[in-house]
mmCIF file of C-alpha atoms in Angstrom:
data_model
loop_
_atom_site.group_PDB
_atom_site.id
_atom_site.type_symbol
_atom_site.label_atom_id
_atom_site.label_comp_id
_atom_site.label_asym_id
_atom_site.label_seq_id
_atom_site.Cartn_x
_atom_site.Cartn_y
_atom_site.Cartn_z
ATOM 1 C CA TYR A 1 0.041 -0.029 0.010
ATOM 2 C CA ARG A 2 1.437 3.403 -1.043
ATOM 3 C CA VAL A 3 0.047 6.803 -0.181
ATOM 4 C CA SER A 4 -0.258 9.158 -3.129
ATOM 5 C CA GLN A 5 2.388 11.807 -2.985
ATOM 6 C CA GLU A 6 0.558 13.937 -5.643
ATOM 7 C CA LEU A 7 -2.277 14.864 -3.221
ATOM 8 C CA LEU A 8 -0.529 16.158 -0.182
ATOM 9 C CA SER A 9 2.941 16.521 1.215
ATOM 10 C CA LEU A 10 3.333 15.229 4.713
ATOM 11 C CA LYS A 11 6.852 16.578 5.151
ATOM 12 C CA LYS A 12 7.378 19.614 7.417
ATOM 13 C CA ASN A 13 10.809 20.727 6.434
ATOM 14 C CA LEU A 14 10.776 21.667 2.703
ATOM 15 C CA THR A 15 12.734 24.582 1.234
ATOM 16 C CA SER A 16 12.127 26.042 -2.179
ATOM 17 C CA LEU A 17 13.929 28.476 -4.501
ATOM 18 C CA TRP A 18 12.249 30.016 -7.550
ATOM 19 C CA LEU A 19 14.446 31.644 -10.276
ATOM 20 C CA GLN A 20 13.413 33.536 -13.379
ATOM 21 C CA TYR A 21 15.639 35.139 -16.063
ATOM 22 C CA ARG A 22 14.231 37.067 -19.057
ATOM 23 C CA LEU A 23 16.536 36.439 -22.047
ATOM 24 C CA THR A 24 14.510 38.767 -24.348
ATOM 25 C CA PRO A 25 11.214 40.544 -23.882
ATOM 26 C CA LEU A 26 9.481 37.486 -25.272
ATOM 27 C CA LEU A 27 11.598 34.636 -23.957
ATOM 28 C CA LYS A 28 12.255 33.638 -20.342
ATOM 29 C CA ILE A 29 13.630 30.718 -18.352
ATOM 30 C CA ASN A 30 12.015 29.646 -15.079
ATOM 31 C CA GLY A 31 13.492 27.304 -12.462
ATOM 32 C CA VAL A 32 12.233 25.918 -9.160
ATOM 33 C CA ILE A 33 14.178 23.788 -6.734
ATOM 34 C CA ILE A 34 12.478 22.072 -3.773
ATOM 35 C CA TYR A 35 14.507 20.303 -1.144
ATOM 36 C CA ASP A 36 13.223 17.853 1.461
ATOM 37 C CA TRP A 37 15.478 18.116 4.432
ATOM 38 C CA ALA A 38 14.087 15.091 6.246
ATOM 39 C CA GLY A 39 14.107 12.686 3.350
ATOM 40 C CA GLN A 40 17.174 14.102 1.581
ATOM 41 C CA SER A 41 15.406 14.373 -1.763
ATOM 42 C CA THR A 42 15.085 17.100 -4.435
ATOM 43 C CA ALA A 43 12.646 18.215 -7.122
ATOM 44 C CA ILE A 44 13.937 20.433 -9.982
ATOM 45 C CA THR A 45 11.711 22.073 -12.471
ATOM 46 C CA HIS A 46 13.067 24.000 -15.445
ATOM 47 C CA GLU A 47 11.063 25.706 -18.117
ATOM 48 C CA LEU A 48 11.490 27.822 -21.269
ATOM 49 C CA GLN A 49 8.539 30.146 -22.038
ATOM 50 C CA TYR A 50 8.032 32.073 -25.305
ATOM 51 C CA ASP A 51 5.253 34.629 -25.815
ATOM 52 C CA VAL A 52 4.082 33.988 -29.380
ATOM 53 C CA THR A 53 1.595 36.812 -29.359
ATOM 54 C CA LYS A 54 -0.026 39.117 -26.738
ATOM 55 C CA ASN A 55 -2.454 36.355 -25.674
ATOM 56 C CA THR A 56 -0.666 33.096 -26.517
ATOM 57 C CA ARG A 57 2.372 31.476 -24.885
ATOM 58 C CA ILE A 58 4.260 28.227 -25.413
ATOM 59 C CA ALA A 59 6.348 26.552 -22.819
ATOM 60 C CA VAL A 60 8.579 23.382 -22.754
ATOM 61 C CA GLY A 61 10.009 22.015 -19.542
ATOM 62 C CA ALA A 62 10.936 19.174 -17.356
ATOM 63 C CA GLN A 63 10.474 18.094 -13.751
ATOM 64 C CA ASN A 64 13.195 15.949 -12.393
ATOM 65 C CA PHE A 65 13.118 14.159 -9.050
ATOM 66 C CA PHE A 66 16.055 12.740 -7.055
ATOM 67 C CA GLY A 67 16.198 10.925 -3.694
ATOM 68 C CA GLY A 68 15.992 7.598 -2.003
ATOM 69 C CA ASP A 69 13.078 5.210 -1.649
ATOM 70 C CA ASN A 70 10.181 6.415 0.451
ATOM 71 C CA SER A 71 11.452 10.036 0.494
ATOM 72 C CA GLU A 72 9.262 12.912 -0.690
ATOM 73 C CA PHE A 73 10.531 13.003 -4.242
ATOM 74 C CA GLY A 74 12.504 9.759 -4.615
ATOM 75 C CA ASP A 75 9.654 7.622 -5.903
ATOM 76 C CA VAL A 76 8.376 10.056 -8.493
ATOM 77 C CA GLU A 77 9.207 9.622 -12.160
ATOM 78 C CA HIS A 78 10.679 12.429 -14.328
ATOM 79 C CA THR A 79 8.142 14.451 -16.330
ATOM 80 C CA TYR A 80 8.582 16.259 -19.616
ATOM 81 C CA TYR A 81 6.038 18.602 -21.117
ATOM 82 C CA VAL A 82 4.988 21.025 -23.787
ATOM 83 C CA GLU A 83 2.289 23.568 -22.891
ATOM 84 C CA PHE A 84 0.324 25.958 -25.015
ATOM 85 C CA LYS A 85 -1.660 28.721 -23.332
ATOM 86 C CA TRP A 86 -4.305 31.032 -24.847
ATOM 87 C CA PHE A 87 -5.395 33.886 -22.780
ATOM 88 C CA PHE A 88 -8.763 35.505 -23.542
#
């Protein structure tokens, strides 16, 4: 039996850092690092966003997880994605 880690984090000691760098007015890089002090595990998200028009954006990114078994992030598989947003 395994409790789903997607629903709720039961850890108390998590630290996160969010970074953003604008390469051009239309292109930016985002990064998030979350560290679990108790379980010694890490989640790293990195993303490249491009504003195609005033109301559309495309992003590509990855979420990578590192850590031992039964830690906050150690049992989670890496995720890669492409996202298209339309604002109206």
